[in-house]
Short mmCIF file of C-alpha atoms in Angstrom, two decimals:
data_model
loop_
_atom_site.label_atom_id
_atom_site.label_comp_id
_atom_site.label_asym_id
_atom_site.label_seq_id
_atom_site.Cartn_x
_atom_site.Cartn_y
_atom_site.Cartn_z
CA UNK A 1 0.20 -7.15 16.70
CA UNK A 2 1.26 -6.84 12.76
CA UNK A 3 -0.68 -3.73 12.84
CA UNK A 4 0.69 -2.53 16.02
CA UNK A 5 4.45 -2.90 14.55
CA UNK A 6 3.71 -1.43 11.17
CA UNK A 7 2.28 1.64 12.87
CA UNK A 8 5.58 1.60 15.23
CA UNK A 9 7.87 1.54 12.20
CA UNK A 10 5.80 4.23 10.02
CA UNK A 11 6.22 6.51 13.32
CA UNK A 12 9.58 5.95 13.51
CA UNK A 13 10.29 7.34 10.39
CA UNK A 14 8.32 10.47 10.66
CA UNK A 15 10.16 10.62 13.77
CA UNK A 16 13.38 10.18 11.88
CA UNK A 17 12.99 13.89 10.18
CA UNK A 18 15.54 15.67 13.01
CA UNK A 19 14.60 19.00 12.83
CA UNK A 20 17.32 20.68 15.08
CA UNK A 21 20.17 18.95 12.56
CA UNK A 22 18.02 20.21 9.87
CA UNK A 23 18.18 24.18 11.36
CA UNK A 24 21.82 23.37 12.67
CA UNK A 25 22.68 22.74 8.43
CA UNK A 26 21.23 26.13 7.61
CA UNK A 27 22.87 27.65 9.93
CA UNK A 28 25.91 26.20 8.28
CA UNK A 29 26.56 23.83 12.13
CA UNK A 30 26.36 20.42 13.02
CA UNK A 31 24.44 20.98 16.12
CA UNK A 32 25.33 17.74 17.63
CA UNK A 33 29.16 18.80 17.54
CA UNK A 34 27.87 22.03 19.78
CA UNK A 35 26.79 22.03 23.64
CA UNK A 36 25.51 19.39 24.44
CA UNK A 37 25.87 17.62 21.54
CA UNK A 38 21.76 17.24 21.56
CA UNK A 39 19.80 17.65 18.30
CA UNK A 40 16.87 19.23 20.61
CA UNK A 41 15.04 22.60 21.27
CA UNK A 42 17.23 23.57 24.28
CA UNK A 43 20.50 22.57 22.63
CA UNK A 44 19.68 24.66 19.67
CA UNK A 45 18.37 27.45 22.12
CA UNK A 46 21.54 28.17 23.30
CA UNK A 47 23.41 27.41 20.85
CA UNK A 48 21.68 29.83 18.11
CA UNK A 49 19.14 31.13 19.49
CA UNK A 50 15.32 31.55 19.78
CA UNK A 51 14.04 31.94 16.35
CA UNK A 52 16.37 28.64 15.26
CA UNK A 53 14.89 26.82 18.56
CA UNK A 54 11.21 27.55 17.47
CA UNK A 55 11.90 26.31 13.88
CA UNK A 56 13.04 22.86 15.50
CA UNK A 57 10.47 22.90 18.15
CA UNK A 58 7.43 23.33 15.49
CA UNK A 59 8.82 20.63 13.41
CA UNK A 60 9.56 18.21 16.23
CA UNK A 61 6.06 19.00 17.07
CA UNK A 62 4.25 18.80 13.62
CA UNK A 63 6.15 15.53 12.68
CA UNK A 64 4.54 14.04 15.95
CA UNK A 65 1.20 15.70 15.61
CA UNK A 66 0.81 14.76 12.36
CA UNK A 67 1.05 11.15 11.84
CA UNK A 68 -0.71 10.41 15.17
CA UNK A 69 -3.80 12.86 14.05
CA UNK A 70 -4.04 10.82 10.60
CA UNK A 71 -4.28 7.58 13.04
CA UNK A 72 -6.92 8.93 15.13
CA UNK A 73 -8.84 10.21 12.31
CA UNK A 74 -8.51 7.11 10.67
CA UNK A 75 -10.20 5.08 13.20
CA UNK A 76 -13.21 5.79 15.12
CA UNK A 77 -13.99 4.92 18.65
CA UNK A 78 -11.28 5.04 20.85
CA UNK A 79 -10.53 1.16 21.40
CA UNK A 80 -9.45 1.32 17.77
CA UNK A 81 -7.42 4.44 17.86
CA UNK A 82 -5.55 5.53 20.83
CA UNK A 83 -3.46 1.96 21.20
CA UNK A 84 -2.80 2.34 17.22
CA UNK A 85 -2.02 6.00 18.54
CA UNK A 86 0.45 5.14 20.82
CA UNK A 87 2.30 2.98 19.00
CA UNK A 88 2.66 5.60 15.77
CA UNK A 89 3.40 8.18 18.71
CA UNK A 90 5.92 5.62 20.46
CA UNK A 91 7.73 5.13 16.78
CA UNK A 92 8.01 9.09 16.34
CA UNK A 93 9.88 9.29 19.99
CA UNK A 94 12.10 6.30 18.60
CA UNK A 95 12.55 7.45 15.13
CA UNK A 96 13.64 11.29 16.89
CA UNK A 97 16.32 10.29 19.71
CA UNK A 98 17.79 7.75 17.11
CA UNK A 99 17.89 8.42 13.83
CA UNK A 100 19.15 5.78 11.68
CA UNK A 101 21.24 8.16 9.51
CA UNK A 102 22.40 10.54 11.97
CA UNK A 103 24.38 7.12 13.76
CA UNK A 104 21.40 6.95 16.04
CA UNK A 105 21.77 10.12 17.56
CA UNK A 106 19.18 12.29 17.71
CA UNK A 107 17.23 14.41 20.50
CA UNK A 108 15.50 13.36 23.73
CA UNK A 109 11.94 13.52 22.88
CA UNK A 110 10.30 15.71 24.77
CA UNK A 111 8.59 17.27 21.96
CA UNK A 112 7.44 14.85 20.09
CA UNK A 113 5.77 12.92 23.34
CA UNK A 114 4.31 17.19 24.28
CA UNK A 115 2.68 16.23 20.46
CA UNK A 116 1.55 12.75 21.05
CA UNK A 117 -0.06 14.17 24.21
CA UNK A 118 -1.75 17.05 22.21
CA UNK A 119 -3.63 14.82 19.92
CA UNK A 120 -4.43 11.80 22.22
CA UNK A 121 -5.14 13.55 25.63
CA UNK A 122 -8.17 14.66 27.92
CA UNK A 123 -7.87 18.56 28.04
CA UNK A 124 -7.05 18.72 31.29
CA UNK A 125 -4.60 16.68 30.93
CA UNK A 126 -3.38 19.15 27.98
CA UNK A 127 -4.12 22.09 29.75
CA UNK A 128 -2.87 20.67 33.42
CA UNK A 129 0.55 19.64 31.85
CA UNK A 130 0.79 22.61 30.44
CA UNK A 131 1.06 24.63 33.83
CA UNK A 132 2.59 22.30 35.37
CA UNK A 133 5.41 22.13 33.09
CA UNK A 134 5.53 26.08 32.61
CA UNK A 135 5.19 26.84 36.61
CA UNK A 136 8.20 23.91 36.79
CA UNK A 137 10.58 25.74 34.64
CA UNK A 138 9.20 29.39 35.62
CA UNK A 139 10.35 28.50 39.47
CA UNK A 140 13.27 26.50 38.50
CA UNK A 141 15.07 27.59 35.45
CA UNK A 142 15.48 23.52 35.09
CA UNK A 143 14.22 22.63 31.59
CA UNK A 144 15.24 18.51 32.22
CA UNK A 145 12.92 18.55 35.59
CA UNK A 146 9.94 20.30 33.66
CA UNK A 147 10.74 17.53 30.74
CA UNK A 148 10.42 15.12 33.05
CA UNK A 149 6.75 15.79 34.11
CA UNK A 150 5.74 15.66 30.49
CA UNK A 151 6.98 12.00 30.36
CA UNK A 152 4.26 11.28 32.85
CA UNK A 153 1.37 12.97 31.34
CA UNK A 154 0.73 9.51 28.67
CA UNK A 155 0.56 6.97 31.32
CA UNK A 156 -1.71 10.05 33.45
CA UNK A 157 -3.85 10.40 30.17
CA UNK A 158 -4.15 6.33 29.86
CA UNK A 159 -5.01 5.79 33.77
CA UNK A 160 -8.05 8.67 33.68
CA UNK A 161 -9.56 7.62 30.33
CA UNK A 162 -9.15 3.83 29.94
CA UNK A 163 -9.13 1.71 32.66
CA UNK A 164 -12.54 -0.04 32.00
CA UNK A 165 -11.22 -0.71 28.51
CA UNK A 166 -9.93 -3.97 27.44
CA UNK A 167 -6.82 -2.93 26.36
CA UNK A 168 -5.73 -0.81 28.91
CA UNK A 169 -3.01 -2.89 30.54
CA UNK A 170 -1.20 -2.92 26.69
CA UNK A 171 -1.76 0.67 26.66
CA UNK A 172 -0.69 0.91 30.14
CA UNK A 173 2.30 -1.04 28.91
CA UNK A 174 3.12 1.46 25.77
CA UNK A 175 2.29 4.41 27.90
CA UNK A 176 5.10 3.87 30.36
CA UNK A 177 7.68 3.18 27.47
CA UNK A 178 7.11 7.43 26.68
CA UNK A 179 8.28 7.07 30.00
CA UNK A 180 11.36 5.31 30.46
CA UNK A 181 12.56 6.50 27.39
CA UNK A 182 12.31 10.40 28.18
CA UNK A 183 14.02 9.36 31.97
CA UNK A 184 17.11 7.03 29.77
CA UNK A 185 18.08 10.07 27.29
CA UNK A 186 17.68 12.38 30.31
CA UNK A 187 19.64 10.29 32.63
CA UNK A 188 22.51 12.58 32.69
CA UNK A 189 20.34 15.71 33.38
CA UNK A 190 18.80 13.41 36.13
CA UNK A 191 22.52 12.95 37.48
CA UNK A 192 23.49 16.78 37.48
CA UNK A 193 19.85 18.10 39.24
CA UNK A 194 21.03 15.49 41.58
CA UNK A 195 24.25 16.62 42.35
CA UNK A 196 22.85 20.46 42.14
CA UNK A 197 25.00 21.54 39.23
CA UNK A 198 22.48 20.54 36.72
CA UNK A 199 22.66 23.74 33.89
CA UNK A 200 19.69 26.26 34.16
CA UNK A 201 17.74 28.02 31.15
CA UNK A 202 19.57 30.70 30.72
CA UNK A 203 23.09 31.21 31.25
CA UNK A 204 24.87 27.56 31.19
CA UNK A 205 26.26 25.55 28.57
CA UNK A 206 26.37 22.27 29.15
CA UNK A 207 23.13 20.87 28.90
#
């Protein structure tokens, strides 16, 4: 368990690197004063566009890939390495929707968890997600409802691949937390697709 929490605080501080404020300050912005306030790809999408919104989305990306790919190399066989995984992978999600010196605000994580799946997954579970989350946003213009399938695809990837393993109701446990933490930041897009006036891709501000 020592191990566990020292790879959950070494995440969260890779994690901690906000990329969107980072783009936002050479831009000369603070993008959480603009839209929605978010420190995220879609915030900074329409707030300054798409070359600014693929800057933050690599780095949200790399500074998830990254640390978890060190784990994984690290260890060998998978009882070692995907639990240590998901905890470094858990810390980056933590470290990116509340950074300690941005007064805990930071993004919603959709990113970084699209990165933790990337280097922990099954490729079909890569490559599945994938579609699923591009035909999701292709038919609906809803980037929150195609976010919200990614939250899934952990706990998917955990349930295929590990359920004869020993561990597997802790990872079970860790997966879900990708989970409920990508539905709490989005629980205000969750409200608006309810209510039908939830902002679309393009076109909308309020995100």
């Amino acid at each position: 368990m020592a191990w566990n929490f020292i790879y959950l605080v070494i995440g969260y501080f890779c994690g901690c690197i906000s990329s969107g404020y980072i783009v936002g300050k050479i831009y000369h912005i603070d993008i959480r004063d603009k839209g929605s306030g978010n420190a995220g790809t879609t915030n900074v999408l329409r707030t300054l566009g798409k070359l600014p919104a693929l800057l933050t989305f690599a780095g949200d990306f790399l500074k998830g890939v990254i640390p978890v790919l060190i784990v994984r190399l690290a260890f060998g066989t998978p009882g070692n390495w995907y639990l240590l995984c998901l905890y470094t992978g858990l810390g980056v999600v933590l470290g990116h929707n509340y950074p300690f010196y941005l007064k805990f605000k930071g993004g919603k994580g959709i990113a970084v968890t699209a990165a933790v799946v990337m280097s922990t997954a099954h490729p079909f579970v890569i490559i599945g997600g994938l579609l699923i989350f591009i035909a999701v946003v292709a038919v609906t213009r809803y980037v929150s409802l195609g976010s919200l399938f990614v939250a899934w695809y952990i706990p998917a990837n955990t349930l295929a691949l590990y359920r004869e393993n020993p561990l597997f109701t802790h990872m079970l446990v860790i997966s879900l937390f990708f989970t409920v933490l990508a539905y709490f930041q989005h629980r205000q897009n969750i409200v608006r697709l309810i209510h039908g006036n939830e902002n679309k891709l393009w076109g909308n501000k309020n995100k």
